[in-house]
């Protein structure tokens, strides 16, 4: 599938009232073609992302923000490791947003997020994000309904500011099935080297699966915009998840019109002694 | 050469009054054995660093700070790209210290540095560091002599705090020859895709080569300690530089006694529904 079609296939259409996660199969990989071809394309994309990141850094005028959302075990860490491993840590920041600490909670919900956006020349990766403030905050009733309701527009305005000031925003929802999550959680219990990744809280969230799904649907409907679209990534198969995200990141960088800067001096005017 | 011998070979001995950079050949690679073997070992080390970083992250009790110093074109960026590219950006931060901004300059010189040290579980890479405050600050007389003089002990005390609070500190001085720097600067002029890396200021620093060398010698003598040793890395050959640093970083991580944490619960006490 061509990248433009792939993007259109996975993008949540702004204003699509019929959007429903249940229509998207977390195991669907047919649109990618054969696994072998997709893996080969992925390897090429990862190397190209490395080159484009270098160019983004050299260009220095623009930035890329990649937001990863998804339930526990959906593969946010694995995506960062898989897709961005060839790129240099030099021009990249990663921020994992957890429960706000005291200082963070004493500010508006976008304060800590704004602080972590990429400087020009950089790629910033968000492992969770301000979307938790309309997801877990809604499902667990951490904030009142009318406050949550305000936040969708506040998020859209904030992301508009970023895109209008030369930061491209990509948002990926890693969509896994409840069955797949069960298997991944069980693996964390069975493998002693993965025990540390297991949190009893995750089982509490799992009980609220459909409530989280509904909260995601609303967030994706309300906040997939032309300037900052949401992509739903079928993520039960890790190779497919990585292949999809790498392809979209690569294509996005390629379309950012990045160039090595032209310097205001002539190389011949300098002599190295 | 065994890693323990390699480390001893390159380490600046604490209290060594005879230490001199002129005794160390930036092109010396004989101690590494054949280039082919060193490159193979490097590839293995890079993959092992990735695994150890994951373990450091899981362990969560300790951290590693890697400080890279060296003149322009000495390969600080290239080291970060080369040695740490396989490791996940998830547990790594990179800070490039430039001329202090207004806020930074309004604090003591270690303030911005302290802010950038790794949290437990992380590796932090410093591209330049607080050592600039006894290097460029000394050569360019940005700070008075007696202030510079104080800083060596202040640095030692600061690094002692870090190591006593479970952050291992590694310091690498990338040692290149003036001839090699000349070639690399020329390349930045000749290659249009590298013009953006060229700064006329670098030529001013180049004129002060021997002053910088003297400042480095003092800093390395005064601040190579048992708790935070300095290594001088012959860096004219990029493959040798990367091989040396990867070997020492790997060995350091291996000696940090990292373990997957034992959780206070039994896996069998949970059931995934």
Short mmCIF file of C-alpha atoms in Angstrom, two decimals:
data_model
loop_
_atom_site.label_atom_id
_atom_site.label_comp_id
_atom_site.label_asym_id
_atom_site.label_seq_id
_atom_site.Cartn_x
_atom_site.Cartn_y
_atom_site.Cartn_z
CA UNK A 1 0.00 0.00 0.00
CA UNK A 2 1.29 3.44 -0.90
CA UNK A 3 2.16 5.64 2.04
CA UNK A 4 -0.52 8.23 1.19
CA UNK A 5 -3.13 5.48 1.15
CA UNK A 6 -1.76 3.92 4.31
CA UNK A 7 -2.03 7.26 6.08
CA UNK A 8 -5.55 7.84 4.83
CA UNK A 9 -6.49 4.30 5.89
CA UNK A 10 -5.35 4.81 9.49
CA UNK A 11 -6.07 8.50 10.01
CA UNK A 12 -9.07 9.46 12.10
CA UNK A 13 -11.00 11.81 9.85
CA UNK A 14 -11.59 15.19 11.49
CA UNK A 15 -15.27 15.50 12.35
CA UNK A 16 -16.07 11.82 11.71
CA UNK A 17 -18.97 11.19 14.07
CA UNK A 18 -19.17 7.54 13.02
CA UNK A 19 -15.66 6.82 14.18
CA UNK A 20 -15.50 3.73 16.37
CA UNK A 21 -12.52 1.73 17.59
CA UNK A 22 -14.55 -1.45 17.32
CA UNK A 23 -14.43 -1.11 13.54
CA UNK A 24 -10.65 -1.39 13.58
CA UNK A 25 -9.20 -4.88 14.01
CA UNK A 26 -6.00 -4.74 16.15
CA UNK A 27 -4.78 -7.81 14.27
CA UNK A 28 -5.41 -6.40 10.79
CA UNK A 29 -2.17 -6.44 8.83
CA UNK A 30 -3.43 -7.37 5.36
CA UNK A 31 -3.11 -3.79 4.11
CA UNK A 32 0.65 -3.99 4.72
CA UNK A 33 1.23 -6.79 2.23
CA UNK A 34 3.49 -9.68 3.21
CA UNK A 35 5.25 -9.65 6.58
CA UNK A 36 8.58 -10.21 4.87
CA UNK A 37 8.19 -7.16 2.63
CA UNK A 38 6.93 -5.03 5.51
CA UNK A 39 9.96 -5.96 7.63
CA UNK A 40 12.34 -5.12 4.78
CA UNK A 41 10.60 -1.78 4.23
CA UNK A 42 10.80 -1.11 7.97
CA UNK A 43 14.58 -1.61 8.02
CA UNK A 44 14.92 0.87 5.17
CA UNK A 45 12.59 3.36 6.85
CA UNK A 46 14.54 3.24 10.13
CA UNK A 47 17.79 4.02 8.35
CA UNK A 48 16.13 6.82 6.39
CA UNK A 49 14.67 8.30 9.57
CA UNK A 50 18.23 8.47 10.93
CA UNK A 51 19.37 10.45 7.86
CA UNK A 52 16.33 12.72 7.98
CA UNK A 53 16.83 13.39 11.68
CA UNK A 54 20.34 14.54 10.92
CA UNK A 55 18.93 16.82 8.25
CA UNK A 56 16.25 18.14 10.63
CA UNK A 57 19.02 18.94 13.11
CA UNK A 58 21.15 20.64 10.47
CA UNK A 59 18.18 22.59 9.09
CA UNK A 60 17.39 23.81 12.60
CA UNK A 61 14.17 25.64 11.73
CA UNK A 62 11.58 22.93 12.36
CA UNK A 63 10.73 20.22 14.86
CA UNK A 64 8.74 17.00 15.08
CA UNK A 65 6.63 15.89 18.02
CA UNK A 66 5.52 12.25 18.11
CA UNK A 67 2.85 11.38 20.66
CA UNK A 68 2.35 7.74 21.61
CA UNK A 69 -0.79 6.73 23.45
CA UNK A 70 -2.21 3.33 24.26
CA UNK A 71 -3.19 1.15 27.16
CA UNK A 72 -0.60 -0.69 29.31
CA UNK A 73 1.43 -3.21 27.27
CA UNK A 74 0.31 -1.63 23.99
CA UNK A 75 3.95 -1.16 22.99
CA UNK A 76 4.83 2.49 23.54
CA UNK A 77 8.31 1.68 24.87
CA UNK A 78 8.81 -0.94 22.15
CA UNK A 79 7.93 1.60 19.46
CA UNK A 80 10.50 4.07 20.76
CA UNK A 81 13.14 1.38 20.90
CA UNK A 82 12.21 -0.09 17.53
CA UNK A 83 11.53 2.92 15.33
CA UNK A 84 14.01 5.45 16.72
CA UNK A 85 16.94 3.26 17.61
CA UNK A 86 19.03 4.14 14.57
CA UNK A 87 18.48 7.86 15.03
CA UNK A 88 21.06 9.69 17.13
CA UNK A 89 20.08 10.46 20.73
CA UNK A 90 21.76 13.80 20.06
CA UNK A 91 18.71 15.39 18.46
CA UNK A 92 16.00 13.54 20.30
CA UNK A 93 14.24 13.82 23.65
CA UNK A 94 11.90 11.31 25.23
CA UNK A 95 9.44 12.24 27.94
CA UNK A 96 7.35 9.71 29.82
CA UNK A 97 4.37 11.41 31.42
CA UNK A 98 3.28 9.76 34.63
CA UNK A 99 0.90 10.85 37.36
CA UNK A 100 1.60 14.61 37.76
CA UNK A 101 3.84 15.44 40.71
CA UNK A 102 2.96 18.17 43.17
CA UNK A 103 4.55 20.97 41.17
CA UNK A 104 2.99 19.81 37.91
CA UNK A 105 -0.43 19.41 39.46
CA UNK A 106 -0.22 22.99 40.71
CA UNK A 107 -0.27 24.22 37.10
CA UNK A 108 -2.66 23.88 34.20
CA UNK A 109 -2.50 20.43 32.59
CA UNK A 110 -0.56 21.64 29.52
CA UNK A 111 2.22 23.31 31.52
CA UNK A 112 4.49 20.28 31.89
CA UNK A 113 3.72 19.23 28.34
CA UNK A 114 4.67 22.58 26.86
CA UNK A 115 7.94 22.37 28.75
CA UNK A 116 8.78 19.11 26.96
CA UNK A 117 8.02 20.03 23.34
CA UNK A 118 10.98 19.74 20.95
CA UNK A 119 13.24 22.68 20.30
CA UNK A 120 13.71 23.43 16.60
CA UNK A 121 15.99 20.84 15.04
CA UNK A 122 14.81 18.10 17.41
CA UNK A 123 12.42 15.18 17.52
CA UNK A 124 10.53 14.81 20.80
CA UNK A 125 8.82 11.55 21.68
CA UNK A 126 6.01 11.54 24.22
CA UNK A 127 5.33 8.28 26.02
CA UNK A 128 1.78 9.16 27.09
CA UNK A 129 0.92 12.84 27.00
CA UNK A 130 -1.68 15.52 27.74
CA UNK A 131 -4.24 13.06 26.39
CA UNK A 132 -4.11 11.25 29.73
CA UNK A 133 -5.91 14.31 31.03
CA UNK A 134 -8.95 13.39 28.94
CA UNK A 135 -8.49 9.62 29.29
CA UNK A 136 -7.54 8.41 32.75
CA UNK A 137 -8.72 11.72 34.20
CA UNK A 138 -12.15 11.06 32.69
CA UNK A 139 -12.46 7.33 33.40
CA UNK A 140 -11.25 7.64 36.98
CA UNK A 141 -13.11 10.93 37.50
CA UNK A 142 -9.95 12.77 38.53
CA UNK A 143 -11.35 15.96 37.00
CA UNK A 144 -15.01 17.07 36.79
CA UNK A 145 -16.94 16.58 33.56
CA UNK A 146 -17.09 20.23 32.54
CA UNK A 147 -13.32 20.59 32.98
CA UNK A 148 -12.69 17.53 30.83
CA UNK A 149 -15.10 18.94 28.26
CA UNK A 150 -13.07 22.18 28.03
CA UNK A 151 -9.84 20.32 27.52
CA UNK A 152 -10.48 19.00 24.03
CA UNK A 153 -10.58 22.51 22.61
CA UNK A 154 -7.66 23.59 24.79
CA UNK A 155 -5.63 20.69 23.40
CA UNK A 156 -6.57 21.59 19.84
CA UNK A 157 -5.56 25.22 20.37
CA UNK A 158 -2.27 24.17 21.97
CA UNK A 159 -1.40 21.80 19.15
CA UNK A 160 -2.34 24.50 16.65
CA UNK A 161 0.17 26.84 18.28
CA UNK A 162 2.85 24.17 17.89
CA UNK A 163 2.12 23.50 14.24
CA UNK A 164 1.90 27.22 13.45
CA UNK A 165 5.34 27.68 14.98
CA UNK A 166 7.04 25.00 12.87
CA UNK A 167 6.54 21.88 14.97
CA UNK A 168 4.83 19.03 13.15
CA UNK A 169 2.64 16.93 15.43
CA UNK A 170 2.02 13.21 14.88
CA UNK A 171 -0.27 11.25 17.19
CA UNK A 172 -0.42 7.47 17.30
CA UNK A 173 -2.92 5.43 19.27
CA UNK A 174 -1.54 1.91 19.69
CA UNK A 175 -4.63 -0.23 19.37
CA UNK A 176 -4.40 -3.69 20.94
CA UNK A 177 -7.11 -6.21 21.75
CA UNK A 178 -8.06 -7.12 25.30
CA UNK A 179 -6.95 -10.68 24.58
CA UNK A 180 -3.50 -9.52 23.49
CA UNK A 181 -3.15 -7.37 26.60
CA UNK A 182 -4.04 -10.39 28.74
CA UNK A 183 -1.24 -12.39 27.13
CA UNK A 184 1.30 -9.60 27.55
CA UNK A 185 0.40 -9.05 31.20
CA UNK A 186 0.65 -12.79 31.83
CA UNK A 187 4.12 -12.76 30.24
CA UNK A 188 5.21 -10.08 32.70
CA UNK A 189 4.18 -12.40 35.51
CA UNK A 190 5.75 -15.51 33.99
CA UNK A 191 9.13 -13.99 33.03
CA UNK A 192 11.19 -13.01 36.12
CA UNK A 193 13.13 -10.43 34.04
CA UNK A 194 9.79 -8.73 33.26
CA UNK A 195 8.23 -8.81 36.73
CA UNK A 196 9.37 -5.22 37.32
CA UNK A 197 7.13 -4.06 34.47
CA UNK A 198 4.04 -5.46 36.18
CA UNK A 199 1.86 -3.18 38.29
CA UNK A 200 -1.22 -4.39 40.10
CA UNK A 201 -2.89 -1.10 39.07
CA UNK A 202 -2.81 -2.27 35.47
CA UNK A 203 -5.39 -4.94 36.40
CA UNK A 204 -7.66 -2.21 37.75
CA UNK A 205 -7.42 -0.32 34.46
CA UNK A 206 -8.09 -3.57 32.61
CA UNK A 207 -11.42 -3.92 34.42
CA UNK A 208 -12.36 -0.55 32.93
CA UNK A 209 -11.47 -1.59 29.37
CA UNK A 210 -14.68 -0.41 27.72
CA UNK A 211 -14.69 2.88 29.64
CA UNK A 212 -11.16 3.58 28.41
CA UNK A 213 -12.17 2.62 24.88
CA UNK A 214 -15.05 5.10 25.01
CA UNK A 215 -12.78 7.84 26.36
CA UNK A 216 -10.30 7.16 23.54
CA UNK A 217 -13.05 7.35 20.95
CA UNK A 218 -14.15 10.76 22.19
CA UNK A 219 -10.58 12.08 22.38
CA UNK A 220 -9.74 10.84 18.90
CA UNK A 221 -12.96 12.24 17.44
CA UNK A 222 -12.57 15.61 19.11
CA UNK A 223 -8.82 16.03 18.63
CA UNK A 224 -8.00 14.54 15.26
CA UNK A 225 -7.54 17.76 13.32
CA UNK A 226 -6.13 18.72 9.97
CA UNK A 227 -3.12 20.26 11.70
CA UNK A 228 -2.52 17.38 14.11
CA UNK A 229 -4.19 14.15 12.98
CA UNK A 230 -4.60 10.99 15.04
CA UNK A 231 -3.61 7.63 13.59
CA UNK A 232 -4.99 4.38 14.98
CA UNK A 233 -2.33 1.72 14.65
CA UNK A 234 -3.34 -1.96 14.72
CA UNK A 235 -0.77 -3.05 17.30
CA UNK A 236 -1.34 -6.68 18.23
CA UNK A 237 1.56 -7.61 15.95
CA UNK A 238 4.67 -5.73 16.98
CA UNK A 239 6.31 -5.86 13.56
CA UNK A 240 3.21 -4.34 11.96
CA UNK A 241 3.01 -1.60 14.59
CA UNK A 242 6.64 -0.65 14.04
CA UNK A 243 6.36 -0.82 10.26
CA UNK A 244 3.33 1.48 10.21
CA UNK A 245 4.78 4.09 12.54
CA UNK A 246 8.18 4.12 10.83
CA UNK A 247 6.53 4.59 7.44
CA UNK A 248 4.43 7.53 8.63
CA UNK A 249 7.30 9.19 10.52
CA UNK A 250 9.56 8.85 7.50
CA UNK A 251 6.96 10.26 5.14
CA UNK A 252 6.24 13.14 7.50
CA UNK A 253 9.91 14.07 7.74
CA UNK A 254 10.26 13.80 3.96
CA UNK A 255 7.42 16.26 3.52
CA UNK A 256 8.82 18.84 5.93
CA UNK A 257 11.01 20.43 3.23
CA UNK A 258 14.24 20.09 5.20
CA UNK A 259 17.46 21.49 3.81
CA UNK A 260 21.07 21.90 4.77
CA UNK A 261 21.28 25.60 5.59
CA UNK A 262 23.01 27.94 3.16
CA UNK A 263 25.56 29.89 5.14
CA UNK A 264 25.99 33.66 4.65
CA UNK A 265 29.72 33.23 3.85
CA UNK A 266 31.83 31.69 1.13
CA UNK A 267 33.91 28.65 2.13
CA UNK A 268 36.78 30.10 0.11
CA UNK A 269 36.96 33.12 2.42
CA UNK A 270 38.50 30.96 5.17
CA UNK A 271 41.98 29.47 5.33
CA UNK A 272 42.85 26.76 7.82
CA UNK A 273 46.36 27.24 9.14
CA UNK B 1 44.45 -5.77 25.25
CA UNK B 2 42.31 -6.74 28.24
CA UNK B 3 39.80 -4.11 29.31
CA UNK B 4 41.42 -3.63 32.72
CA UNK B 5 44.76 -2.96 31.04
CA UNK B 6 43.14 -0.72 28.43
CA UNK B 7 41.54 1.35 31.17
CA UNK B 8 44.80 1.60 33.11
CA UNK B 9 46.62 2.56 29.89
CA UNK B 10 44.28 5.50 29.16
CA UNK B 11 43.36 6.62 32.67
CA UNK B 12 44.96 9.81 33.98
CA UNK B 13 46.45 8.69 37.29
CA UNK B 14 45.19 10.78 40.22
CA UNK B 15 48.01 12.98 41.47
CA UNK B 16 50.27 12.32 38.48
CA UNK B 17 52.31 15.53 38.29
CA UNK B 18 54.20 14.26 35.23
CA UNK B 19 51.04 13.93 33.16
CA UNK B 20 51.37 15.56 29.77
CA UNK B 21 49.16 15.35 26.70
CA UNK B 22 52.23 15.54 24.48
CA UNK B 23 53.17 12.03 25.63
CA UNK B 24 49.98 10.61 24.19
CA UNK B 25 49.89 10.09 20.43
CA UNK B 26 46.39 10.87 19.03
CA UNK B 27 47.09 8.38 16.25
CA UNK B 28 48.20 5.56 18.57
CA UNK B 29 46.02 2.52 17.98
CA UNK B 30 48.55 -0.31 18.34
CA UNK B 31 47.31 -1.21 21.80
CA UNK B 32 43.91 -2.07 20.30
CA UNK B 33 45.26 -4.90 18.13
CA UNK B 34 44.08 -5.16 14.53
CA UNK B 35 41.48 -2.71 13.20
CA UNK B 36 39.33 -5.62 12.05
CA UNK B 37 39.22 -7.20 15.50
CA UNK B 38 38.59 -3.84 17.17
CA UNK B 39 35.65 -3.15 14.86
CA UNK B 40 34.16 -6.58 15.55
CA UNK B 41 34.58 -6.08 19.29
CA UNK B 42 32.99 -2.64 18.96
CA UNK B 43 29.87 -4.08 17.32
CA UNK B 44 29.53 -6.57 20.14
CA UNK B 45 30.08 -3.89 22.78
CA UNK B 46 27.40 -1.62 21.28
CA UNK B 47 24.83 -4.41 21.40
CA UNK B 48 25.84 -5.28 24.95
CA UNK B 49 25.54 -1.64 26.04
CA UNK B 50 21.96 -1.74 24.74
CA UNK B 51 21.17 -4.77 26.93
CA UNK B 52 22.93 -3.28 29.94
CA UNK B 53 21.08 -0.01 29.54
CA UNK B 54 17.82 -1.90 29.66
CA UNK B 55 19.02 -3.60 32.84
CA UNK B 56 20.10 -0.25 34.34
CA UNK B 57 16.60 1.06 33.62
CA UNK B 58 14.93 -2.01 35.13
CA UNK B 59 17.21 -1.93 38.17
CA UNK B 60 16.31 1.71 38.74
CA UNK B 61 18.71 2.33 41.62
CA UNK B 62 21.81 3.61 39.82
CA UNK B 63 22.79 5.93 36.99
CA UNK B 64 25.67 6.58 34.61
CA UNK B 65 27.00 9.97 33.58
CA UNK B 66 29.31 10.08 30.55
CA UNK B 67 31.15 13.35 30.00
CA UNK B 68 32.67 14.04 26.58
CA UNK B 69 35.20 16.81 26.23
CA UNK B 70 37.45 17.74 23.34
CA UNK B 71 38.22 20.55 20.98
CA UNK B 72 36.01 21.36 17.97
CA UNK B 73 35.82 18.45 15.50
CA UNK B 74 37.23 16.01 18.06
CA UNK B 75 34.21 13.77 17.57
CA UNK B 76 31.90 14.32 20.53
CA UNK B 77 28.76 14.13 18.38
CA UNK B 78 30.16 11.18 16.46
CA UNK B 79 30.81 9.30 19.68
CA UNK B 80 27.24 9.78 20.84
CA UNK B 81 25.92 8.62 17.50
CA UNK B 82 28.35 5.72 17.24
CA UNK B 83 28.49 4.27 20.73
CA UNK B 84 24.95 4.86 21.95
CA UNK B 85 22.93 4.36 18.80
CA UNK B 86 21.73 0.86 19.66
CA UNK B 87 20.67 1.87 23.16
CA UNK B 88 17.07 3.02 23.51
CA UNK B 89 16.48 6.79 23.70
CA UNK B 90 13.96 5.87 26.40
CA UNK B 91 16.52 5.73 29.20
CA UNK B 92 19.01 8.27 27.93
CA UNK B 93 19.37 12.03 27.95
CA UNK B 94 21.86 14.11 26.01
CA UNK B 95 22.80 17.64 27.02
CA UNK B 96 24.99 19.89 24.91
CA UNK B 97 26.44 22.67 27.03
CA UNK B 98 27.01 25.88 25.11
CA UNK B 99 27.78 29.39 26.22
CA UNK B 100 25.64 29.89 29.36
CA UNK B 101 22.44 31.83 28.74
CA UNK B 102 21.40 34.73 30.96
CA UNK B 103 19.59 32.58 33.51
CA UNK B 104 22.41 30.04 33.68
CA UNK B 105 25.05 32.73 34.02
CA UNK B 106 23.12 34.18 36.97
CA UNK B 107 23.84 31.00 38.96
CA UNK B 108 26.97 29.18 40.07
CA UNK B 109 28.62 27.27 37.22
CA UNK B 110 27.46 23.85 38.44
CA UNK B 111 23.78 24.80 38.63
CA UNK B 112 22.82 23.99 35.04
CA UNK B 113 25.01 20.90 35.15
CA UNK B 114 23.38 19.53 38.28
CA UNK B 115 20.02 20.01 36.62
CA UNK B 116 21.09 17.71 33.77
CA UNK B 117 22.55 14.75 35.70
CA UNK B 118 20.82 11.42 35.07
CA UNK B 119 17.95 10.25 37.19
CA UNK B 120 18.43 6.76 38.59
CA UNK B 121 17.93 4.17 35.87
CA UNK B 122 19.24 6.52 33.17
CA UNK B 123 22.38 7.24 31.21
CA UNK B 124 23.13 10.93 30.69
CA UNK B 125 25.56 12.05 28.03
CA UNK B 126 27.22 15.45 28.31
CA UNK B 127 28.48 17.03 25.12
CA UNK B 128 30.90 19.44 26.79
CA UNK B 129 30.30 20.06 30.48
CA UNK B 130 31.31 22.03 33.60
CA UNK B 131 34.88 21.48 32.44
CA UNK B 132 34.41 24.31 29.96
CA UNK B 133 34.42 26.52 33.05
CA UNK B 134 38.07 25.65 33.64
CA UNK B 135 38.97 25.40 29.93
CA UNK B 136 37.52 28.11 27.71
CA UNK B 137 36.84 30.25 30.82
CA UNK B 138 40.55 30.06 31.63
CA UNK B 139 42.00 30.46 28.14
CA UNK B 140 39.70 33.31 27.21
CA UNK B 141 39.92 34.84 30.69
CA UNK B 142 36.14 34.80 31.15
CA UNK B 143 36.65 34.25 34.88
CA UNK B 144 39.48 35.56 37.10
CA UNK B 145 42.35 33.25 38.02
CA UNK B 146 41.43 32.75 41.67
CA UNK B 147 37.87 31.79 40.71
CA UNK B 148 39.16 29.24 38.19
CA UNK B 149 41.53 27.95 40.84
CA UNK B 150 38.62 27.28 43.23
CA UNK B 151 36.66 25.40 40.62
CA UNK B 152 38.83 22.28 40.42
CA UNK B 153 38.02 21.37 44.03
CA UNK B 154 34.40 22.40 43.58
CA UNK B 155 34.16 20.06 40.61
CA UNK B 156 35.75 17.22 42.57
CA UNK B 157 33.34 17.71 45.46
CA UNK B 158 30.37 17.84 43.08
CA UNK B 159 31.40 14.65 41.28
CA UNK B 160 31.97 12.98 44.65
CA UNK B 161 28.40 13.79 45.61
CA UNK B 162 27.20 12.13 42.43
CA UNK B 163 29.24 8.97 42.88
CA UNK B 164 28.26 8.71 46.55
CA UNK B 165 24.62 8.87 45.53
CA UNK B 166 24.82 6.00 43.02
CA UNK B 167 25.77 7.82 39.82
CA UNK B 168 28.90 6.50 38.17
CA UNK B 169 30.89 9.20 36.38
CA UNK B 170 33.01 8.54 33.29
CA UNK B 171 35.02 11.33 31.67
CA UNK B 172 36.54 11.10 28.22
CA UNK B 173 38.86 13.63 26.66
CA UNK B 174 38.87 13.12 22.89
CA UNK B 175 42.48 13.78 21.99
CA UNK B 176 43.08 14.78 18.37
CA UNK B 177 46.13 16.28 16.72
CA UNK B 178 46.19 19.82 15.36
CA UNK B 179 46.80 18.37 11.92
CA UNK B 180 43.70 16.18 12.14
CA UNK B 181 41.62 19.15 13.28
CA UNK B 182 42.84 21.11 10.29
CA UNK B 183 41.69 18.38 7.92
CA UNK B 184 38.29 18.10 9.59
CA UNK B 185 37.71 21.87 9.53
CA UNK B 186 38.71 21.94 5.86
CA UNK B 187 36.19 19.17 5.18
CA UNK B 188 33.45 21.31 6.72
CA UNK B 189 34.33 24.05 4.26
CA UNK B 190 34.62 21.72 1.27
CA UNK B 191 31.42 19.72 1.81
CA UNK B 192 28.27 21.89 1.34
CA UNK B 193 26.27 19.51 3.57
CA UNK B 194 28.75 20.21 6.36
CA UNK B 195 29.05 24.00 6.00
CA UNK B 196 26.50 24.48 8.80
CA UNK B 197 28.91 22.83 11.23
CA UNK B 198 31.60 25.41 10.53
CA UNK B 199 31.96 28.43 12.81
CA UNK B 200 34.54 31.13 12.26
CA UNK B 201 35.06 31.14 16.05
CA UNK B 202 36.59 27.69 15.78
CA UNK B 203 39.52 29.24 13.94
CA UNK B 204 40.05 31.64 16.84
CA UNK B 205 40.19 28.72 19.26
CA UNK B 206 42.59 26.93 16.92
CA UNK B 207 45.03 29.81 17.22
CA UNK B 208 45.05 29.16 20.97
CA UNK B 209 45.79 25.44 20.56
CA UNK B 210 48.66 25.26 23.04
CA UNK B 211 46.81 27.37 25.63
CA UNK B 212 43.86 24.98 25.44
CA UNK B 213 46.20 22.02 25.70
CA UNK B 214 47.74 23.47 28.86
CA UNK B 215 44.32 24.14 30.35
CA UNK B 216 43.29 20.55 29.59
CA UNK B 217 46.42 19.22 31.25
CA UNK B 218 45.71 21.13 34.45
CA UNK B 219 42.05 20.09 34.49
CA UNK B 220 42.89 16.44 33.90
CA UNK B 221 45.61 16.44 36.54
CA UNK B 222 43.49 18.19 39.13
CA UNK B 223 40.21 16.38 38.44
CA UNK B 224 41.11 12.82 37.60
CA UNK B 225 40.10 11.19 40.86
CA UNK B 226 39.56 7.66 42.09
CA UNK B 227 35.83 8.30 42.16
CA UNK B 228 35.63 9.99 38.75
CA UNK B 229 38.67 9.24 36.56
CA UNK B 230 39.55 10.97 33.31
CA UNK B 231 40.44 8.91 30.25
CA UNK B 232 42.42 10.37 27.37
CA UNK B 233 41.20 8.77 24.15
CA UNK B 234 43.46 8.83 21.08
CA UNK B 235 40.83 10.12 18.66
CA UNK B 236 42.40 10.82 15.28
CA UNK B 237 40.94 7.51 14.06
CA UNK B 238 37.21 7.49 14.55
CA UNK B 239 36.91 3.70 14.70
CA UNK B 240 39.54 3.57 17.46
CA UNK B 241 37.86 6.35 19.44
CA UNK B 242 34.50 4.57 19.29
CA UNK B 243 36.00 1.18 20.11
CA UNK B 244 37.78 2.53 23.20
CA UNK B 245 34.79 4.38 24.59
CA UNK B 246 32.37 1.54 23.93
CA UNK B 247 34.69 -0.92 25.69
CA UNK B 248 35.02 1.28 28.79
CA UNK B 249 31.31 2.12 28.94
CA UNK B 250 30.43 -1.56 28.63
CA UNK B 251 32.90 -2.60 31.30
CA UNK B 252 31.70 0.14 33.62
CA UNK B 253 28.07 -0.93 33.27
CA UNK B 254 29.05 -4.57 33.80
CA UNK B 255 30.75 -3.64 37.06
CA UNK B 256 27.78 -1.68 38.42
CA UNK B 257 26.13 -4.83 39.83
CA UNK B 258 22.83 -4.27 38.05
CA UNK B 259 19.94 -6.65 38.62
CA UNK B 260 16.34 -7.07 37.63
CA UNK B 261 14.50 -6.04 40.79
CA UNK B 262 12.88 -8.70 42.94
CA UNK B 263 9.30 -7.67 43.47
CA UNK B 264 7.66 -7.89 46.89
CA UNK B 265 4.83 -10.08 45.52
CA UNK B 266 4.46 -13.54 44.06
CA UNK B 267 3.47 -13.73 40.39
CA UNK B 268 1.07 -16.54 41.28
CA UNK B 269 -0.96 -14.15 43.45
CA UNK B 270 -2.36 -12.43 40.35
CA UNK B 271 -4.87 -13.76 37.84
CA UNK B 272 -5.39 -12.06 34.50
CA UNK B 273 -9.06 -12.11 33.56
#
